[in-house]
Amino acid sequence: MEAIDELMQLSGGSTFLNVVALGNVGAGKSAVLNNLIGHPVLPIGENGATQALICIDLQKDGSLSSKSIILQIANKSQQVSASALRHCLQDRLSKGASGKNQDEIYLKLRTSTTPPLKLVDFPGLDQRIMDETLVSDYAQHNDAILLVIVPAVQAPEMASSRALKIAKEYDGDGTRTIGVISKIDQAASDQKILVVVQALLLNQGPRSTSEMPWVALIGQFVSIASAQSGFIGSA
C-alpha cells in the first residue's frame, strides 16, 4: 500500500512506527487506520465515533493468511475475526459513552497485512472529553508519525484545522506529518471542493499545508496523488 510506503520513507527506514491519528469527530480517523491495518477492526460511522483512546500494537506474521487476525492477551493468542473485534470495541465504547473519563483501550494484534506499527486513535479533537495532554504524550516524540485527517468537504478551511495546528505544534517542519483528506466520494459533485483537494495533493495549498505530503481516502482506499498526474486516483 502506498500510504504505508510513505510512512516508512518518512521514518528513515525504521522498523517500527507510532502512527497518531488527529482529527475531529466524523473526520474518518478510524477508517484511515483500518486501511493501514488491512482489516475493518475499528468501528466507523456515526455510531462508531471513538469515545476513548484506542491503541493498537501491530506485529507482522508472514505465516498467517491475509484474512487472519491474532489477538494477543498476556501470553495467550486467539484468532478473531475483524467483525467480532469491531463489535466488541463498539459495545465497549457504547457502554462507556456517557462517562466523562473513558478508559484507554489497548490491543495487540498479529496480521500478515501490515508492517510493525503502533496505531493511536484519539477521540475527536472537538469533543469535550478530549485531553490535549494525552495528545502531547504521543505526538511529541520523534518516532511518532502524525496523520492530520480532514474530510474533503472541510478542505477549503484546512488552514484553520485544529488537527493541523496540533501537528504544527509538535512537528513544525512537517517532516513526520502526513495530511489525509478523507471522504472524497462525499464531495465528488462539488467541483470547487475537488479543486481545493487537488491543490492540497499537489502541495499547492496554503503555506501551512505545503510542507507535508497529502493523500486522499476515496471510500476505503488510500491514494497518493502525483504532482505530474494532476488528478486524484485510487490505489
Coordinates of N, CA and C in Angstrom, one line a residue:
M1 N 0.8 -1.2 0.0 CA 0.0 0.0 0.0 C 0.9 1.2 0.0
E2 N 0.5 2.2 -0.8 CA 1.4 3.4 -1.0 C 1.5 4.2 0.3
A3 N 0.4 4.3 1.1 CA 0.4 5.1 2.3 C 1.4 4.5 3.3
I4 N 1.5 3.2 3.4 CA 2.5 2.5 4.2 C 3.9 2.9 3.8
D5 N 4.1 2.8 2.5 CA 5.4 3.1 1.9 C 5.8 4.5 2.3
E6 N 4.9 5.4 2.2 CA 5.2 6.8 2.5 C 5.6 7.0 4.0
L7 N 4.9 6.3 4.8 CA 5.2 6.3 6.3 C 6.6 5.8 6.5
M8 N 6.9 4.7 5.9 CA 8.2 4.1 6.1 C 9.3 5.0 5.6
Q9 N 9.1 5.7 4.5 CA 10.1 6.6 4.0 C 10.3 7.8 4.9
L10 N 9.2 8.3 5.5 CA 9.3 9.4 6.5 C 10.0 8.9 7.7
S11 N 10.0 7.7 8.0 CA 10.6 7.2 9.3 C 12.1 6.9 9.1
G12 N 12.6 7.1 7.9 CA 14.0 6.9 7.7 C 14.4 5.5 7.7
G13 N 13.5 4.6 7.4 CA 13.8 3.2 7.4 C 13.6 2.4 8.7
S14 N 13.0 3.1 9.6 CA 12.7 2.5 10.9 C 11.8 1.3 10.8
T15 N 12.0 0.2 11.6 CA 11.2 -1.0 11.5 C 10.0 -0.9 12.4
F16 N 9.8 0.2 13.1 CA 8.7 0.4 14.0 C 8.2 1.8 14.0
L17 N 6.9 2.1 13.8 CA 6.4 3.4 13.8 C 5.2 3.6 14.8
N18 N 5.1 4.7 15.4 CA 3.9 5.1 16.1 C 3.1 6.0 15.2
V19 N 1.9 5.7 14.9 CA 1.1 6.4 14.0 C -0.1 7.0 14.8
V20 N -0.1 8.4 14.8 CA -1.1 9.1 15.7 C -2.1 9.7 14.8
A21 N -3.4 9.4 14.9 CA -4.5 9.9 14.1 C -5.1 11.1 14.8
L22 N -5.0 12.3 14.1 CA -5.6 13.5 14.6 C -6.7 14.0 13.7
G23 N -7.9 14.3 14.3 CA -9.0 14.8 13.6 C -10.2 15.0 14.4
N24 N -11.2 15.7 13.9 CA -12.4 15.9 14.7 C -13.4 14.7 14.6
V25 N -14.5 14.7 15.3 CA -15.5 13.7 15.2 C -16.0 13.6 13.8
G26 N -16.0 12.4 13.3 CA -16.5 12.2 11.9 C -15.5 12.5 10.8
A27 N -14.3 12.7 11.2 CA -13.2 13.0 10.2 C -12.9 11.8 9.4
G28 N -13.1 10.6 9.9 CA -12.7 9.4 9.2 C -11.4 8.8 9.7
K29 N -11.0 9.1 11.0 CA -9.8 8.6 11.5 C -9.7 7.1 11.6
S30 N -10.8 6.5 12.1 CA -10.8 5.0 12.2 C -10.8 4.3 10.9
A31 N -11.5 4.9 9.9 CA -11.4 4.3 8.5 C -10.0 4.3 8.0
V32 N -9.3 5.4 8.2 CA -7.9 5.5 7.7 C -7.0 4.4 8.4
L33 N -7.2 4.3 9.7 CA -6.4 3.3 10.5 C -6.8 1.9 10.1
N34 N -8.1 1.6 9.8 CA -8.5 0.3 9.3 C -7.8 0.0 8.0
N35 N -7.6 1.0 7.2 CA -6.9 0.8 5.9 C -5.4 0.4 6.1
L36 N -4.8 1.0 7.1 CA -3.4 0.7 7.5 C -3.3 -0.7 8.0
I37 N -4.3 -1.1 8.9 CA -4.3 -2.4 9.5 C -4.6 -3.5 8.4
G38 N -5.4 -3.2 7.4 CA -5.7 -4.1 6.4 C -7.0 -4.9 6.7
H39 N -7.6 -4.6 7.8 CA -8.8 -5.2 8.3 C -9.8 -4.2 8.9
P40 N -11.1 -4.3 8.7 CA -12.0 -3.3 9.3 C -12.3 -3.6 10.8
V41 N -11.2 -3.4 11.6 CA -11.3 -3.7 13.0 C -11.9 -2.6 13.9
L42 N -11.7 -1.3 13.5 CA -12.2 -0.2 14.3 C -13.6 0.2 13.9
P43 N -14.5 0.4 14.8 CA -15.9 0.9 14.4 C -15.8 2.2 13.7
I44 N -16.7 2.3 12.6 CA -16.7 3.6 11.9 C -18.2 4.0 11.8
G45 N -18.4 5.2 11.3 CA -19.8 5.7 11.1 C -20.2 6.4 12.4
E46 N -21.4 7.0 12.3 CA -22.0 7.8 13.4 C -22.0 7.1 14.7
N47 N -22.3 5.8 14.7 CA -22.4 5.0 16.0 C -21.0 4.5 16.4
G48 N -20.0 4.7 15.6 CA -18.7 4.2 15.9 C -17.7 5.3 16.3
A49 N -18.2 6.5 16.6 CA -17.3 7.6 17.0 C -16.5 7.2 18.2
T50 N -15.2 7.4 18.0 CA -14.3 7.0 19.1 C -14.5 7.8 20.3
Q51 N -14.8 7.1 21.4 CA -15.1 7.8 22.7 C -13.9 7.7 23.7
A52 N -12.9 6.9 23.3 CA -11.8 6.7 24.2 C -10.6 6.5 23.4
L53 N -9.4 6.7 23.9 CA -8.2 6.4 23.2 C -8.1 4.9 22.9
I54 N -7.8 4.6 21.7 CA -7.6 3.2 21.3 C -6.2 3.1 20.8
C55 N -5.4 2.2 21.4 CA -4.0 2.0 21.0 C -3.9 0.5 20.5
I56 N -3.4 0.4 19.3 CA -3.2 -1.0 18.7 C -1.8 -1.2 18.4
D57 N -1.2 -2.2 19.0 CA 0.2 -2.7 18.6 C 0.0 -3.7 17.6
L58 N 0.6 -3.5 16.4 CA 0.5 -4.5 15.3 C 1.9 -5.1 15.1
Q59 N 1.8 -6.4 14.9 CA 3.0 -7.2 14.6 C 2.8 -8.0 13.3
K60 N 3.7 -8.0 12.4 CA 3.5 -8.7 11.2 C 3.9 -10.2 11.3
D61 N 3.1 -11.1 10.8 CA 3.4 -12.5 10.9 C 3.1 -13.1 9.5
G62 N 4.2 -13.3 8.8 CA 4.1 -13.8 7.4 C 3.5 -15.2 7.3
S63 N 3.4 -15.9 8.4 CA 2.9 -17.2 8.3 C 1.3 -17.3 8.3
L64 N 0.7 -16.1 8.6 CA -0.7 -16.0 8.6 C -1.3 -15.8 7.2
S65 N -2.6 -16.2 7.0 CA -3.2 -15.9 5.8 C -3.6 -14.4 5.8
S66 N -4.0 -13.8 4.7 CA -4.3 -12.4 4.6 C -5.6 -12.1 5.3
K67 N -6.4 -13.1 5.7 CA -7.6 -12.8 6.4 C -7.5 -13.0 7.9
S68 N -6.4 -13.5 8.3 CA -6.2 -13.9 9.7 C -5.8 -12.7 10.6
I69 N -6.4 -12.7 11.8 CA -6.1 -11.7 12.9 C -5.9 -12.5 14.1
I70 N -4.7 -12.3 14.8 CA -4.5 -13.0 16.1 C -4.4 -11.9 17.2
L71 N -5.3 -12.1 18.1 CA -5.3 -11.2 19.3 C -4.5 -11.8 20.4
Q72 N -3.5 -11.0 20.9 CA -2.6 -11.5 21.9 C -3.0 -10.9 23.3
I73 N -3.3 -11.7 24.2 CA -3.7 -11.3 25.6 C -2.7 -12.0 26.5
A74 N -1.9 -11.2 27.2 CA -0.8 -11.7 28.1 C 0.0 -12.7 27.2
N75 N 0.1 -13.9 27.7 CA 0.9 -14.9 26.9 C 0.1 -15.8 26.0
K76 N -1.2 -15.5 25.9 CA -2.1 -16.3 25.1 C -2.4 -15.6 23.8
S77 N -2.6 -16.4 22.7 CA -3.0 -15.9 21.4 C -4.3 -16.5 21.0
Q78 N -5.2 -15.7 20.4 CA -6.5 -16.2 20.0 C -6.9 -15.6 18.6
Q79 N -7.3 -16.5 17.7 CA -7.7 -16.0 16.4 C -9.1 -15.4 16.5
V80 N -9.2 -14.2 15.9 CA -10.5 -13.5 16.0 C -10.8 -13.0 14.6
S81 N -12.1 -12.7 14.3 CA -12.5 -12.1 13.1 C -12.5 -10.6 13.2
A82 N -12.4 -9.9 12.1 CA -12.5 -8.4 12.2 C -13.8 -7.9 12.7
S83 N -14.9 -8.6 12.3 CA -16.2 -8.2 12.7 C -16.4 -8.4 14.2
A84 N -16.0 -9.5 14.7 CA -16.1 -9.8 16.1 C -15.4 -8.8 17.0
L85 N -14.1 -8.5 16.6 CA -13.3 -7.5 17.3 C -14.0 -6.1 17.2
R86 N -14.5 -5.8 16.0 CA -15.1 -4.5 15.8 C -16.4 -4.3 16.7
H87 N -17.2 -5.4 16.7 CA -18.4 -5.3 17.5 C -18.1 -5.3 19.0
C88 N -17.0 -5.9 19.4 CA -16.6 -5.9 20.8 C -16.2 -4.5 21.2
L89 N -15.4 -3.8 20.3 CA -15.0 -2.5 20.6 C -16.2 -1.5 20.6
Q90 N -17.1 -1.7 19.6 CA -18.3 -0.9 19.6 C -19.1 -1.0 20.9
D91 N -19.3 -2.2 21.4 CA -20.0 -2.5 22.6 C -19.3 -1.8 23.8
R92 N -18.0 -1.9 23.9 CA -17.3 -1.2 25.0 C -17.4 0.3 24.9
L93 N -17.3 0.9 23.7 CA -17.4 2.3 23.5 C -18.8 2.8 23.8
S94 N -19.8 2.0 23.4 CA -21.2 2.4 23.6 C -21.6 2.4 25.1
K95 N -21.1 1.4 25.9 CA -21.4 1.3 27.3 C -20.7 2.5 28.0
G96 N -19.6 2.9 27.5 CA -18.9 4.0 28.3 C -19.1 5.4 27.7
A97 N -20.1 5.5 26.8 CA -20.2 6.8 26.1 C -20.7 7.9 27.0
S98 N -21.4 7.6 28.1 CA -22.0 8.6 28.9 C -21.0 9.0 30.0
G99 N -19.8 8.3 30.1 CA -18.9 8.6 31.2 C -18.0 9.8 30.8
K100 N -17.5 10.6 31.8 CA -16.7 11.7 31.5 C -15.3 11.3 31.1
N101 N -14.8 10.3 31.8 CA -13.4 9.9 31.6 C -13.4 8.4 31.1
Q102 N -13.0 8.2 29.9 CA -13.1 6.9 29.3 C -11.7 6.1 29.6
D103 N -11.8 4.8 29.8 CA -10.6 4.0 29.9 C -10.0 4.0 28.6
E104 N -8.6 3.9 28.6 CA -7.9 3.7 27.4 C -8.0 2.2 27.0
I105 N -8.1 2.0 25.7 CA -8.3 0.6 25.2 C -7.0 0.2 24.5
Y106 N -6.4 -0.9 24.9 CA -5.1 -1.4 24.3 C -5.3 -2.7 23.7
L107 N -4.9 -2.9 22.4 CA -5.0 -4.2 21.7 C -3.6 -4.5 21.2
K108 N -3.3 -5.8 21.1 CA -2.1 -6.3 20.5 C -2.5 -7.3 19.5
L109 N -2.2 -7.0 18.2 CA -2.7 -7.9 17.1 C -1.5 -8.4 16.2
R110 N -1.7 -9.6 15.7 CA -0.7 -10.0 14.7 C -1.5 -10.3 13.4
T111 N -1.0 -9.7 12.3 CA -1.6 -10.0 11.0 C -0.5 -10.1 9.9
S112 N -0.9 -10.5 8.7 CA 0.1 -10.6 7.6 C 0.1 -9.4 6.7
T113 N -0.8 -8.4 7.1 CA -1.1 -7.3 6.1 C -0.4 -6.0 6.4
T114 N 0.4 -5.9 7.4 CA 0.9 -4.5 7.7 C 2.3 -4.7 8.3
P115 N 3.2 -3.7 8.2 CA 4.5 -3.7 8.9 C 4.2 -3.4 10.4
P116 N 5.2 -3.6 11.2 CA 5.0 -3.3 12.6 C 4.6 -1.8 12.9
L117 N 3.5 -1.6 13.5 CA 3.0 -0.3 13.7 C 2.3 -0.2 15.1
K118 N 2.4 1.0 15.7 CA 1.6 1.2 16.9 C 0.6 2.3 16.5
L119 N -0.7 2.0 16.4 CA -1.7 2.9 15.9 C -2.4 3.6 17.1
V120 N -2.5 4.9 17.1 CA -3.2 5.6 18.2 C -4.4 6.3 17.6
D121 N -5.6 5.9 18.1 CA -6.8 6.6 17.6 C -7.4 7.4 18.7
F122 N -7.4 8.7 18.6 CA -7.9 9.5 19.7 C -9.4 9.8 19.5
P123 N -10.1 10.2 20.5 CA -11.4 10.7 20.3 C -11.3 12.0 19.5
G124 N -12.4 12.4 18.9 CA -12.4 13.6 18.1 C -11.8 14.8 18.9
L125 N -11.0 15.6 18.2 CA -10.4 16.7 18.9 C -11.4 17.8 19.4
D126 N -12.6 17.7 18.8 CA -13.6 18.7 19.2 C -14.5 18.2 20.3
Q127 N -14.2 17.0 20.8 CA -15.0 16.5 22.0 C -14.5 17.1 23.3
R128 N -15.4 17.3 24.2 CA -15.0 17.9 25.5 C -14.2 16.9 26.3
I129 N -14.4 15.6 26.0 CA -13.6 14.6 26.8 C -12.2 14.5 26.3
M130 N -11.8 15.2 25.2 CA -10.5 15.1 24.7 C -9.5 15.9 25.5
D131 N -8.5 15.2 26.0 CA -7.5 15.7 26.9 C -6.2 16.0 26.0
E132 N -5.9 17.2 25.7 CA -4.8 17.5 24.9 C -3.4 17.1 25.5
T133 N -3.4 17.0 26.8 CA -2.2 16.4 27.4 C -1.9 15.0 27.0
L134 N -3.0 14.3 26.7 CA -2.8 12.9 26.2 C -2.3 12.9 24.8
V135 N -2.7 13.9 24.0 CA -2.2 14.0 22.7 C -0.7 14.3 22.7
S136 N -0.3 15.2 23.6 CA 1.1 15.5 23.8 C 1.9 14.3 24.1
D137 N 1.4 13.4 25.0 CA 2.1 12.2 25.4 C 2.6 11.4 24.2
Y138 N 1.8 11.4 23.1 CA 2.1 10.6 22.0 C 2.7 11.4 20.8
A139 N 2.2 12.6 20.6 CA 2.6 13.4 19.4 C 4.0 14.0 19.5
Q140 N 4.5 14.2 20.7 CA 5.7 15.0 20.9 C 7.0 14.2 20.5
H141 N 6.8 12.9 20.5 CA 8.0 12.0 20.3 C 8.4 12.0 18.8
N142 N 9.7 11.9 18.5 CA 10.2 12.0 17.2 C 9.9 10.7 16.4
D143 N 9.5 9.6 17.1 CA 9.2 8.4 16.3 C 7.7 8.3 16.0
A144 N 6.9 9.4 16.3 CA 5.5 9.5 16.0 C 5.2 10.1 14.7
I145 N 4.5 9.4 13.8 CA 4.0 9.9 12.5 C 2.6 10.5 12.8
L146 N 2.4 11.7 12.5 CA 1.1 12.4 12.7 C 0.3 12.4 11.5
L147 N -0.9 11.8 11.6 CA -1.8 11.9 10.5 C -2.9 12.9 10.7
V148 N -2.8 14.0 9.9 CA -3.8 15.1 10.0 C -5.0 14.7 9.1
I149 N -6.1 14.3 9.7 CA -7.2 13.8 8.9 C -8.4 14.7 8.9
V150 N -8.7 15.2 7.7 CA -9.8 16.2 7.5 C -10.7 15.7 6.3
P151 N -12.0 15.8 6.5 CA -12.9 15.4 5.4 C -12.8 16.4 4.2
A152 N -13.0 15.9 3.0 CA -12.9 16.7 1.8 C -13.8 17.9 1.9
V153 N -15.0 17.8 2.5 CA -15.9 19.0 2.5 C -15.3 20.1 3.3
Q154 N -14.4 19.8 4.2 CA -13.7 20.8 5.0 C -12.4 21.3 4.5
A155 N -12.0 20.8 3.3 CA -10.8 21.2 2.7 C -10.6 22.7 2.5
P156 N -11.6 23.4 2.2 CA -11.4 24.8 2.0 C -11.0 25.6 3.3
E157 N -11.3 25.0 4.4 CA -11.0 25.6 5.7 C -9.7 24.9 6.3
M158 N -9.0 24.2 5.5 CA -7.9 23.4 6.0 C -6.9 24.2 6.8
A159 N -6.6 25.4 6.5 CA -5.6 26.2 7.2 C -6.0 26.4 8.6
S160 N -7.3 26.4 8.9 CA -7.7 26.6 10.3 C -8.0 25.3 11.0
S161 N -7.7 24.1 10.5 CA -7.9 22.8 11.1 C -7.2 22.7 12.4
R162 N -7.9 22.3 13.4 CA -7.3 22.1 14.7 C -6.3 21.0 14.7
A163 N -6.6 19.9 13.9 CA -5.6 18.8 13.8 C -4.3 19.3 13.2
L164 N -4.4 20.2 12.2 CA -3.2 20.7 11.6 C -2.4 21.6 12.5
K165 N -3.1 22.4 13.3 CA -2.5 23.3 14.3 C -1.7 22.4 15.3
I166 N -2.3 21.3 15.8 CA -1.7 20.5 16.8 C -0.4 19.8 16.2
A167 N -0.6 19.4 14.9 CA 0.6 18.7 14.3 C 1.7 19.7 14.1
K168 N 1.4 21.0 13.8 CA 2.4 22.0 13.6 C 3.1 22.3 14.9
E169 N 2.3 22.2 16.0 CA 2.9 22.5 17.4 C 4.0 21.5 17.7
Y170 N 3.8 20.2 17.3 CA 4.8 19.2 17.7 C 5.7 18.8 16.5
D171 N 5.4 19.2 15.3 CA 6.2 18.9 14.2 C 6.2 20.1 13.2
G172 N 6.9 21.2 13.6 CA 6.9 22.4 12.9 C 7.3 22.4 11.5
D173 N 8.3 21.5 11.2 CA 8.8 21.4 9.8 C 8.1 20.4 8.9
G174 N 7.1 19.7 9.5 CA 6.3 18.8 8.8 C 7.0 17.5 8.3
T175 N 8.2 17.2 8.9 CA 8.9 16.0 8.4 C 8.3 14.7 8.8
R176 N 7.5 14.7 9.8 CA 6.8 13.4 10.3 C 5.3 13.6 10.3
T177 N 4.8 14.4 9.4 CA 3.3 14.6 9.3 C 2.8 14.3 7.9
I178 N 1.7 13.6 7.9 CA 1.0 13.3 6.6 C -0.4 13.8 6.7
G179 N -0.8 14.6 5.7 CA -2.2 15.0 5.6 C -3.0 14.0 4.9
V180 N -4.2 13.7 5.5 CA -5.1 12.8 4.8 C -6.4 13.5 4.6
I181 N -6.9 13.5 3.4 CA -8.2 14.1 3.0 C -9.1 12.9 2.9
S182 N -10.1 12.8 3.8 CA -11.0 11.7 3.8 C -12.3 12.0 3.1
K183 N -13.0 10.9 2.8 CA -14.4 11.0 2.3 C -14.5 11.8 1.0
I184 N -13.6 11.6 0.1 CA -13.6 12.3 -1.2 C -14.9 12.0 -1.9
D185 N -15.4 10.8 -1.8 CA -16.6 10.4 -2.5 C -17.8 11.3 -2.1
Q186 N -17.8 11.8 -0.9 CA -18.9 12.6 -0.4 C -18.9 14.0 -1.0
A187 N -17.8 14.4 -1.6 CA -17.6 15.7 -2.2 C -17.5 15.6 -3.8
A188 N -17.8 14.5 -4.3 CA -17.5 14.2 -5.7 C -18.2 15.2 -6.7
S189 N -19.4 15.7 -6.2 CA -20.2 16.5 -7.1 C -19.9 18.0 -6.9
D190 N -19.0 18.3 -6.0 CA -18.7 19.7 -5.8 C -17.3 20.1 -6.4
Q191 N -17.4 20.7 -7.5 CA -16.1 20.9 -8.3 C -15.2 21.9 -7.5
K192 N -15.7 22.8 -6.8 CA -14.9 23.8 -6.1 C -14.1 23.1 -5.0
I193 N -14.7 22.1 -4.3 CA -14.0 21.4 -3.3 C -12.9 20.5 -3.9
L194 N -13.3 19.9 -5.0 CA -12.3 19.0 -5.7 C -11.1 19.8 -6.2
V195 N -11.3 21.0 -6.6 CA -10.1 21.8 -7.0 C -9.2 22.1 -5.8
V196 N -9.8 22.4 -4.6 CA -9.1 22.6 -3.4 C -8.3 21.4 -3.0
V197 N -9.0 20.2 -3.1 CA -8.4 18.9 -2.7 C -7.2 18.7 -3.6
Q198 N -7.4 18.9 -4.9 CA -6.3 18.6 -5.9 C -5.1 19.5 -5.6
A199 N -5.3 20.8 -5.2 CA -4.3 21.7 -4.9 C -3.5 21.2 -3.6
L200 N -4.2 20.7 -2.6 CA -3.5 20.1 -1.5 C -2.7 18.9 -1.8
L201 N -3.2 18.0 -2.7 CA -2.5 16.8 -3.1 C -1.2 17.2 -3.9
L202 N -1.3 18.3 -4.6 CA -0.1 18.7 -5.4 C 0.8 19.7 -4.6
N203 N 0.5 19.8 -3.3 CA 1.3 20.7 -2.4 C 1.2 22.2 -3.0
Q204 N 0.1 22.5 -3.4 CA -0.2 23.9 -3.9 C -1.2 24.6 -3.0
G205 N -1.5 24.1 -1.8 CA -2.5 24.7 -0.9 C -1.8 25.8 -0.1
P206 N -2.5 26.2 1.0 CA -2.0 27.2 1.9 C -0.6 26.8 2.4
R207 N 0.2 27.8 2.7 CA 1.6 27.6 3.1 C 1.7 26.6 4.3
S208 N 0.7 26.7 5.2 CA 0.8 25.8 6.4 C 0.6 24.3 6.0
T209 N 0.1 24.1 4.8 CA -0.1 22.7 4.4 C 0.9 22.2 3.4
S210 N 1.8 23.0 2.9 CA 2.6 22.6 1.8 C 3.9 21.9 2.1
E211 N 4.2 21.8 3.5 CA 5.5 21.2 3.9 C 5.3 19.7 4.2
M212 N 4.2 19.1 3.9 CA 3.9 17.7 4.2 C 3.3 17.0 3.0
P213 N 3.5 15.7 2.8 CA 2.7 15.0 1.8 C 1.3 14.9 2.1
W214 N 0.4 14.8 1.1 CA -1.0 14.6 1.3 C -1.5 13.4 0.5
V215 N -2.4 12.7 1.1 CA -3.0 11.5 0.5 C -4.5 11.7 0.6
A216 N -5.2 11.0 -0.3 CA -6.7 11.1 -0.3 C -7.3 9.7 0.0
L217 N -8.3 9.7 0.8 CA -9.1 8.5 1.1 C -10.4 8.5 0.3
I218 N -10.4 7.6 -0.7 CA -11.6 7.5 -1.6 C -12.3 6.3 -1.2
G219 N -13.5 6.4 -0.5 CA -14.1 5.2 0.0 C -13.2 4.6 1.1
Q220 N -12.8 3.4 0.9 CA -11.9 2.7 1.8 C -10.5 2.6 1.2
F221 N -10.1 3.3 0.2 CA -8.9 3.2 -0.5 C -8.0 4.4 -0.4
V222 N -6.8 4.3 0.0 CA -5.9 5.4 0.1 C -5.1 5.6 -1.2
S223 N -5.0 6.8 -1.7 CA -4.3 7.2 -2.9 C -3.4 8.3 -2.7
I224 N -2.2 8.2 -3.2 CA -1.3 9.4 -3.2 C -1.2 10.0 -4.6
A225 N -1.5 11.3 -4.7 CA -1.6 11.9 -6.0 C -0.2 12.3 -6.4
S226 N 0.1 12.2 -7.7 CA 1.4 12.5 -8.2 C 1.3 14.0 -8.7
A227 N 2.4 14.7 -8.5 CA 2.4 16.1 -8.9 C 2.4 16.2 -10.4
Q228 N 2.8 15.1 -11.1 CA 2.7 15.1 -12.6 C 1.4 14.7 -13.1
S229 N 0.6 13.9 -12.3 CA -0.6 13.4 -12.9 C -1.7 14.4 -13.0
G230 N -1.8 15.3 -11.9 CA -2.8 16.4 -12.0 C -4.2 15.9 -11.7
F231 N -4.4 14.7 -11.2 CA -5.7 14.2 -10.9 C -5.7 13.3 -9.7
I232 N -6.9 13.0 -9.1 CA -7.0 12.2 -8.0 C -7.3 10.8 -8.4
G233 N -6.5 9.8 -8.0 CA -6.7 8.4 -8.4 C -6.9 7.6 -7.2
S234 N -7.1 6.3 -7.4 CA -7.3 5.4 -6.3 C -6.3 4.3 -6.4
A235 N -5.9 3.8 -5.2 CA -4.9 2.7 -5.1 C -5.6 1.4 -5.3

